[in-house]
Coordinates of N, CA and C in Angstrom, one line a residue:
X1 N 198.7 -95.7 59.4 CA 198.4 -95.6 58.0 C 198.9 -94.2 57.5
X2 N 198.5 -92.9 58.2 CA 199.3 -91.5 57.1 C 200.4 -91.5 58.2
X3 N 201.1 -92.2 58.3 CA 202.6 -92.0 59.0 C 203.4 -92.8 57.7
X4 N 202.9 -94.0 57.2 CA 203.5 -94.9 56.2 C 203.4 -93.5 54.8
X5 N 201.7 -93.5 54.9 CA 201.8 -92.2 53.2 C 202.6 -91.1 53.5
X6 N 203.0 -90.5 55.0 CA 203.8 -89.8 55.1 C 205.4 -89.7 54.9
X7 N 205.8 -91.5 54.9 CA 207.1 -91.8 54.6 C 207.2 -91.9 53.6
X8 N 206.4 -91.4 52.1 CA 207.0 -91.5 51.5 C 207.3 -90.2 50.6
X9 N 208.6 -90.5 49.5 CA 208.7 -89.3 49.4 C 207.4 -88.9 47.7
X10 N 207.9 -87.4 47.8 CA 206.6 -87.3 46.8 C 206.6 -87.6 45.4
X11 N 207.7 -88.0 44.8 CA 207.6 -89.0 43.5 C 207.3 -90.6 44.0
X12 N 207.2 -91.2 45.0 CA 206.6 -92.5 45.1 C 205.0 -91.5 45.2
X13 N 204.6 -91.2 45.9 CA 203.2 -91.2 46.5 C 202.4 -90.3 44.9
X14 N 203.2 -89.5 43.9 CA 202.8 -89.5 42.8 C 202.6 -90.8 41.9
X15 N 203.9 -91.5 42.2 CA 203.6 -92.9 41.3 C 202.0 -94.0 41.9
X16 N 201.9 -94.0 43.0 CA 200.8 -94.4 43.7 C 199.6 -93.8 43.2
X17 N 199.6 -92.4 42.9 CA 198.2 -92.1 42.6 C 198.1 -92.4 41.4
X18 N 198.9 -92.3 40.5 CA 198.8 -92.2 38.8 C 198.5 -93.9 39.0
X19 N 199.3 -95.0 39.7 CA 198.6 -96.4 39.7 C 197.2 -96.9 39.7
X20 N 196.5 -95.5 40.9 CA 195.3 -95.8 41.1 C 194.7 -95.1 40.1
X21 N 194.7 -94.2 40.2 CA 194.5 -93.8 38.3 C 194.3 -94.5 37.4
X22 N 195.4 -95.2 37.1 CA 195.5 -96.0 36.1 C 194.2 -97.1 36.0
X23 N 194.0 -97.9 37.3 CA 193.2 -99.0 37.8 C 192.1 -98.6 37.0
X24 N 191.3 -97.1 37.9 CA 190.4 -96.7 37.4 C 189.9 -96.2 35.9
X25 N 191.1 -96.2 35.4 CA 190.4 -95.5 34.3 C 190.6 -97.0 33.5
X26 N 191.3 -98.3 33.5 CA 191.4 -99.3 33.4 C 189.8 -99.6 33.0
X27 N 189.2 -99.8 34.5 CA 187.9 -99.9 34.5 C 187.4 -99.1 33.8
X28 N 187.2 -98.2 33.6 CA 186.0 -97.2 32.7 C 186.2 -97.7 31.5
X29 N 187.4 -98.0 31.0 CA 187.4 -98.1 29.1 C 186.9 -99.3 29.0
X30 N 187.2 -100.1 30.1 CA 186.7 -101.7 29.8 C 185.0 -101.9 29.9
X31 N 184.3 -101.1 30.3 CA 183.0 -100.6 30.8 C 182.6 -100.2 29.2
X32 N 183.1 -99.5 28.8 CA 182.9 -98.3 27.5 C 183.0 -99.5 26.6
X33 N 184.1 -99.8 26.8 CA 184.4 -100.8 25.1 C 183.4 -102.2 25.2
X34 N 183.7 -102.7 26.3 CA 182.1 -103.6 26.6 C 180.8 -103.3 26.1
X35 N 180.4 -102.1 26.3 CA 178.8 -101.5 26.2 C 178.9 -101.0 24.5
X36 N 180.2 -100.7 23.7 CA 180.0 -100.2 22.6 C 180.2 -101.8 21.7
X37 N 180.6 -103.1 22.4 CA 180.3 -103.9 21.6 C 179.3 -104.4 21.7
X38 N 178.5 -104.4 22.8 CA 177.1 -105.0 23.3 C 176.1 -104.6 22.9
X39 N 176.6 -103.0 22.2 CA 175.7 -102.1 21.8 C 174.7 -101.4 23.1
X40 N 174.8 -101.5 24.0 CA 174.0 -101.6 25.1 C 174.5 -100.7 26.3
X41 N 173.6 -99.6 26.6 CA 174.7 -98.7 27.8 C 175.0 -99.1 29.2
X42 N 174.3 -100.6 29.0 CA 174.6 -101.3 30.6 C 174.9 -102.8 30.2
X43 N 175.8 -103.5 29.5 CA 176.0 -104.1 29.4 C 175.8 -105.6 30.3
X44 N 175.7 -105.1 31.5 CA 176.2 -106.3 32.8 C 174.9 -106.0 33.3
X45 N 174.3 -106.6 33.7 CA 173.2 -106.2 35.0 C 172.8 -107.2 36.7
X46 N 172.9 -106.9 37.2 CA 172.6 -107.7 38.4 C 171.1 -107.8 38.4
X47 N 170.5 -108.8 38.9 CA 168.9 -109.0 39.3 C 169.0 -108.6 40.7
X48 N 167.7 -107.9 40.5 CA 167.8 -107.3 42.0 C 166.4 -107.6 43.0
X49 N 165.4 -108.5 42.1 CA 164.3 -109.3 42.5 C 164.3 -110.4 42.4
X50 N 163.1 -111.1 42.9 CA 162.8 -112.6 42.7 C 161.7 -112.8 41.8
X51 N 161.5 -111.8 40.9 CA 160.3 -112.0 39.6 C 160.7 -112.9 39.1
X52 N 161.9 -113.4 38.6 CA 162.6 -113.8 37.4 C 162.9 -115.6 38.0
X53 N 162.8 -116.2 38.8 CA 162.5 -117.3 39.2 C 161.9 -118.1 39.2
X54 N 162.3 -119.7 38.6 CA 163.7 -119.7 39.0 C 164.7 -119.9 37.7
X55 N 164.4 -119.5 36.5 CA 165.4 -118.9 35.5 C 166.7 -118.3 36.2
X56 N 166.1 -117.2 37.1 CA 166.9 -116.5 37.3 C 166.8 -115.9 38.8
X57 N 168.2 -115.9 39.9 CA 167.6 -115.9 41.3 C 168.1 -114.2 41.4
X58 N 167.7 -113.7 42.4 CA 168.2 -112.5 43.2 C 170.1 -112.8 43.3
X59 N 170.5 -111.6 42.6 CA 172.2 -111.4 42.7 C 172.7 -112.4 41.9
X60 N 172.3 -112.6 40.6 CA 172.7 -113.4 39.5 C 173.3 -112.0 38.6
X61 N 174.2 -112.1 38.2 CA 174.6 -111.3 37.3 C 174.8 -111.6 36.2
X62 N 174.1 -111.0 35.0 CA 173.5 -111.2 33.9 C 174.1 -110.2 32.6
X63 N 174.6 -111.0 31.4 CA 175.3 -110.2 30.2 C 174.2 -110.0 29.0
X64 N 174.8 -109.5 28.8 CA 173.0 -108.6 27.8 C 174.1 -108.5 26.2
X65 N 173.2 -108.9 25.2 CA 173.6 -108.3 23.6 C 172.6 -107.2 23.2
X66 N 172.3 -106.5 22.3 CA 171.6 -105.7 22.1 C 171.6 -105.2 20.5
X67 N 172.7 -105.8 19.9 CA 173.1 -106.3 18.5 C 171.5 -107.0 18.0
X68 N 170.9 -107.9 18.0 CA 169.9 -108.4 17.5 C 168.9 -107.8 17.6
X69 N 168.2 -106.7 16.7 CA 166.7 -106.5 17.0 C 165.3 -107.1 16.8
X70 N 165.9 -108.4 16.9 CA 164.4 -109.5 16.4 C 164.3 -109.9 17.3
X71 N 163.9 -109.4 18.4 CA 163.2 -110.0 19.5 C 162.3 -110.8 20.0
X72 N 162.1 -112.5 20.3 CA 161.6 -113.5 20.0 C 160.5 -113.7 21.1
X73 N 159.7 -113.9 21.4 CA 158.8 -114.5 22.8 C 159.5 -115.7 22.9
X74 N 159.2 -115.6 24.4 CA 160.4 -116.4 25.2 C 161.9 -115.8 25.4
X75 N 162.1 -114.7 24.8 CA 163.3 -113.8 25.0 C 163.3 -113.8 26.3
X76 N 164.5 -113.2 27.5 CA 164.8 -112.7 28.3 C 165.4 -111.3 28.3
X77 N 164.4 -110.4 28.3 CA 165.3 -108.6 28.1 C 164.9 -108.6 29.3
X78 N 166.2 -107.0 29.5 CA 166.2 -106.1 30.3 C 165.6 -105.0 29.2
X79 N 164.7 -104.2 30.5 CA 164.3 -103.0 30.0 C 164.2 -102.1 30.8
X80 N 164.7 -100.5 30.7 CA 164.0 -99.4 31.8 C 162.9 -98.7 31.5
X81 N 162.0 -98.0 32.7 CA 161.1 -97.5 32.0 C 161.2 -96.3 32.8
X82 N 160.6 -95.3 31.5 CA 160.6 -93.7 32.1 C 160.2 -93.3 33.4
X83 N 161.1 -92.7 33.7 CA 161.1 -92.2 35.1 C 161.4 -93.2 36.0
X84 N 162.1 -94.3 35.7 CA 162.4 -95.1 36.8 C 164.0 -95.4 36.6
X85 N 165.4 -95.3 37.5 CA 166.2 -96.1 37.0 C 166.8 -97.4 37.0
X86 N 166.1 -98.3 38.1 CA 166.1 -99.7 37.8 C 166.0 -100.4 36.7
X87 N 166.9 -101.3 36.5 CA 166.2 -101.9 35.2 C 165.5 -103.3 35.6
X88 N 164.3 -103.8 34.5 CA 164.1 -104.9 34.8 C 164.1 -106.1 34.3
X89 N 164.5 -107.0 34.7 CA 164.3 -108.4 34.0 C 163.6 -109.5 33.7
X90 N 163.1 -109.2 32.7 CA 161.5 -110.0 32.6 C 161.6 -110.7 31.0
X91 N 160.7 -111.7 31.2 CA 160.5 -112.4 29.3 C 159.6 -112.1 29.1
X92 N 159.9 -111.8 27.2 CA 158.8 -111.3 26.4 C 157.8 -112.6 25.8
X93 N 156.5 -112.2 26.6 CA 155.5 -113.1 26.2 C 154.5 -112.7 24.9
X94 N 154.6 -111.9 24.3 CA 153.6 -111.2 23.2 C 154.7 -110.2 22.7
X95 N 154.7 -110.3 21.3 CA 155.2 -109.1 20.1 C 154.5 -108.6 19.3
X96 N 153.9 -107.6 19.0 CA 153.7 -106.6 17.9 C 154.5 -105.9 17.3
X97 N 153.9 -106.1 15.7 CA 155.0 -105.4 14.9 C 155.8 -106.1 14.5
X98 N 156.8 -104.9 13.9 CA 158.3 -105.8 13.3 C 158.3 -105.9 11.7
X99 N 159.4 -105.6 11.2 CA 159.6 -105.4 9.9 C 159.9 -103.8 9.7
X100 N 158.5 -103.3 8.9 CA 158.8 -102.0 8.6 C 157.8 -101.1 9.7
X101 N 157.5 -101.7 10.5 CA 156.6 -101.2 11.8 C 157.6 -101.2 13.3
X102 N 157.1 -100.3 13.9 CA 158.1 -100.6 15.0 C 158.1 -101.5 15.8
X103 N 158.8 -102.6 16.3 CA 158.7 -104.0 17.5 C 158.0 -103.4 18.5
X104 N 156.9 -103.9 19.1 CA 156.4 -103.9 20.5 C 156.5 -105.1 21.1
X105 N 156.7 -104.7 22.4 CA 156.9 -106.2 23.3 C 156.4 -106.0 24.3
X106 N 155.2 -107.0 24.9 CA 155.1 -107.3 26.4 C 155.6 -108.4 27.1
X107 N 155.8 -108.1 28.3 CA 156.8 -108.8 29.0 C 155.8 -109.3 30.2
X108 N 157.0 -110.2 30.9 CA 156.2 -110.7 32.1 C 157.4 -111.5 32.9
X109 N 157.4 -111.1 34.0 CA 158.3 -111.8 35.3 C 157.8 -113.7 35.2
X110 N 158.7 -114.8 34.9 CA 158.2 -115.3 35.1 C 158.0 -116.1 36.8
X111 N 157.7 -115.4 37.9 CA 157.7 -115.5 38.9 C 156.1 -115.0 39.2
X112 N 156.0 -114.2 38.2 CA 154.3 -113.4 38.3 C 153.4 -114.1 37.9
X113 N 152.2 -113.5 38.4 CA 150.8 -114.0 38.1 C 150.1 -113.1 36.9
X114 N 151.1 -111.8 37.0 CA 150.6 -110.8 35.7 C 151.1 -110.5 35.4
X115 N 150.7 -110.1 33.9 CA 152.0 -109.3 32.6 C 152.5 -107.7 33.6
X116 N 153.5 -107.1 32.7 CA 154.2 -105.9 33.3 C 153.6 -105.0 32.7
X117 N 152.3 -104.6 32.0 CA 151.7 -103.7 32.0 C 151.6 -102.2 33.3
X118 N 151.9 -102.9 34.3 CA 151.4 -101.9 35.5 C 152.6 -101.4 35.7
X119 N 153.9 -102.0 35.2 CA 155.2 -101.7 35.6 C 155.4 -100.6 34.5
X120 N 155.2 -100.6 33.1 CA 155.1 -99.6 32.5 C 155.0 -98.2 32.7
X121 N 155.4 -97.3 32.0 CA 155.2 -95.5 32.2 C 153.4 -95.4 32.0
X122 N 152.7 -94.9 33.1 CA 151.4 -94.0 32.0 C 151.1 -94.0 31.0
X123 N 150.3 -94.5 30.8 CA 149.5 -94.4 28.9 C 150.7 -95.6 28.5
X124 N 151.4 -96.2 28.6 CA 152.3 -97.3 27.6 C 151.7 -98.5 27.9
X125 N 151.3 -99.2 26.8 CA 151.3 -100.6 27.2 C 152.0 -101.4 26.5
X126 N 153.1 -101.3 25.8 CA 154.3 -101.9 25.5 C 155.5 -101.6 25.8
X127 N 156.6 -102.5 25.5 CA 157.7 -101.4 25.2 C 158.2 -101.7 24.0
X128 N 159.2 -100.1 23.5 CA 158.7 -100.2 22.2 C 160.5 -100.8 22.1
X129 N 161.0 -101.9 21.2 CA 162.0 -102.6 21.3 C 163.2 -101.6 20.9
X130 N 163.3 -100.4 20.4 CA 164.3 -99.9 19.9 C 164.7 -98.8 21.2
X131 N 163.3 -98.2 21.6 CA 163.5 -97.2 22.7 C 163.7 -97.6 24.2
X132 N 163.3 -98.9 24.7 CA 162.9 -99.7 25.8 C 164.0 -100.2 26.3
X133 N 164.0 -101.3 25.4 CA 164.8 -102.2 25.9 C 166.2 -102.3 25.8
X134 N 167.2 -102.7 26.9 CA 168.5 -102.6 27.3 C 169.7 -103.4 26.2
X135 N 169.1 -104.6 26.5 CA 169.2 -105.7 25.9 C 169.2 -107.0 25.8
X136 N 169.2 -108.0 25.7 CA 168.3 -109.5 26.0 C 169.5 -110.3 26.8
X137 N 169.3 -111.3 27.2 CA 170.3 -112.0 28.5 C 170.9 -112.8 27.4
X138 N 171.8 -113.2 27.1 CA 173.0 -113.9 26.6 C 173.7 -115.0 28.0
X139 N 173.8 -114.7 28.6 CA 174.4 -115.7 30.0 C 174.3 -114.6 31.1
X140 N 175.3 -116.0 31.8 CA 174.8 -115.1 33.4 C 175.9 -115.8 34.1
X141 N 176.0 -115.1 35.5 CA 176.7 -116.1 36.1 C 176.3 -115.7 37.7
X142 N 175.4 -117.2 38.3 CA 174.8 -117.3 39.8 C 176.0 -116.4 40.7
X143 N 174.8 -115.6 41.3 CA 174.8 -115.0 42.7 C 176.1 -114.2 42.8
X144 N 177.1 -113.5 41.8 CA 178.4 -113.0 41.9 C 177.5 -111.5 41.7
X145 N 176.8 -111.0 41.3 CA 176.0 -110.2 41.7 C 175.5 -109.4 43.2
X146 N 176.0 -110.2 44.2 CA 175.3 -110.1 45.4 C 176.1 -108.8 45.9
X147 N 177.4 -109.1 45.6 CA 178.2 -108.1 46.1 C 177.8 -106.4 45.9
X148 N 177.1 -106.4 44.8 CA 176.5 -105.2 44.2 C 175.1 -104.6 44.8
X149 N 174.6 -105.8 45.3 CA 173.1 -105.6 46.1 C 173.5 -105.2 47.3
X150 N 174.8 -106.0 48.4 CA 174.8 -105.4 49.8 C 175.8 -104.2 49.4
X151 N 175.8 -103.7 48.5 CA 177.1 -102.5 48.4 C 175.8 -101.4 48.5
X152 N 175.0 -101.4 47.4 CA 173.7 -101.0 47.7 C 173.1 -100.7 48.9
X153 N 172.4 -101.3 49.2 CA 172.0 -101.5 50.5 C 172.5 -101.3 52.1
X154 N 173.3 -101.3 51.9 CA 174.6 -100.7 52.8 C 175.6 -99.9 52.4
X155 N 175.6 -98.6 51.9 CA 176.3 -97.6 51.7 C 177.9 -97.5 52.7
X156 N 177.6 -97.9 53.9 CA 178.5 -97.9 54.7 C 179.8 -99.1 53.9
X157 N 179.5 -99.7 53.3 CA 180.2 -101.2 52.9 C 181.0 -100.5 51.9
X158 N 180.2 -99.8 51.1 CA 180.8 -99.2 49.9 C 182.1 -97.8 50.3
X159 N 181.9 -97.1 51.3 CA 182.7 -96.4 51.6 C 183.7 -97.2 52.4
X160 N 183.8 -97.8 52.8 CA 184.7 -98.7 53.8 C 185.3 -99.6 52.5
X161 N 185.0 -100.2 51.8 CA 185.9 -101.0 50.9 C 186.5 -100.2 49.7
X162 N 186.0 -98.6 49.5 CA 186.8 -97.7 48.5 C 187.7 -97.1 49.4
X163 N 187.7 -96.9 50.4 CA 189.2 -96.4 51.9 C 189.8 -97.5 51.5
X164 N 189.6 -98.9 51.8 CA 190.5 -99.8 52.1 C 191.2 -99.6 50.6
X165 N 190.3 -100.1 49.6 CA 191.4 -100.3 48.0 C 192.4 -99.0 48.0
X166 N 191.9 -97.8 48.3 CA 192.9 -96.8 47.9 C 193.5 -96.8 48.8
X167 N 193.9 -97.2 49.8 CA 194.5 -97.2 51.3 C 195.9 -98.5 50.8
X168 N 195.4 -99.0 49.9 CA 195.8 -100.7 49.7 C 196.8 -99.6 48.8
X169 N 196.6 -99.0 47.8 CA 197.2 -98.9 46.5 C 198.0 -98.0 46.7
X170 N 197.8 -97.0 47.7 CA 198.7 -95.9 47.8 C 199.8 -96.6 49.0
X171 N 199.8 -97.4 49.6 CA 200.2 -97.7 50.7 C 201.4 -99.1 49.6
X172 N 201.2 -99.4 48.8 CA 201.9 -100.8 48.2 C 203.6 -99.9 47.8
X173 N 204.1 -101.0 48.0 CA 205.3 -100.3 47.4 C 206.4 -101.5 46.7
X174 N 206.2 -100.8 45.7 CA 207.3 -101.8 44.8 C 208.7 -101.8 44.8

């Protein structure tokens, strides 16, 4: 492999990196302009439990809007809570508020036997819809998510398949 990057000369292996370059930063704006139409700074989310079952299974990857602030019971939001960075995916079973008062929502996994009260920050027993929540599920698409949980979970997978792609990209030759 660096005998091949070694053959080449250094305007190919410049054009190679500016390609992978390119890829990348491909990805980021597509990420950015996604999340600035979704309104939402995580547009995409993977499920990463089995609360949400069976609406919704473990490694379902899930599209969020965040445009609509009328938040309905029987919604499906994602929300984070302080001090935690997971997000979670649960439906809102109870609303307070709304109009010229701020939305409150409690939620609930429908896989649980209890509301997410205990999943909340200290002292909160809502969340409050403007500061909370991510944004509500729009679609989804089964189990393509998974790839993101064992990339997780096995860090080693994740280093081994970022060698390979740039390995792939600096090594291609047109």
């Amino acid at each position: 492999m660096f005998s091949a990057l070694a053959a080449l000369h250094p305007r190919q292996l410049a054009g190679q990196v500016l390609n992978f370059a390119l890829i990348l930063s491909t990805a980021f704006m597509l990420w950015k302009g996604l999340s600035v139409a979704a309104d939402s700074p995580s547009p995409i989310v993977v499920v990463l439990s089995e609360s949400m079952e069976p609406a919704f299974w473990r490694g379902d990857l899930l599209f969020l809007w965040n445009r609509g602030r009328d938040t309905r019971i029987g919604e499906v939001v994602v929300y984070n809570v302080k001090g935690k960075d997971i997000p979670i995916v649960h439906r809102v079973v109870r609303r307070f508020g709304g109009g010229k008062n701020p939305l409150r929502l409690l939620t609930k996994g429908d896989n649980n036997s209890a509301d997410d009260t205990e999943l909340y920050a200290r002292g909160q027993d809502y969340l409050d819809r403007a500061r909370d929540v991510i944004g509500s599920v729009v679609g989804y698409i089964p189990f393509v998510g998974y790839v993101t949980i064992l990339l997780s979970e096995h860090p080693w997978l994740k280093t081994l398949m970022l060698g390979l792609m740039g390995a792939m990209v600096l090594l291609q030759r047109e």
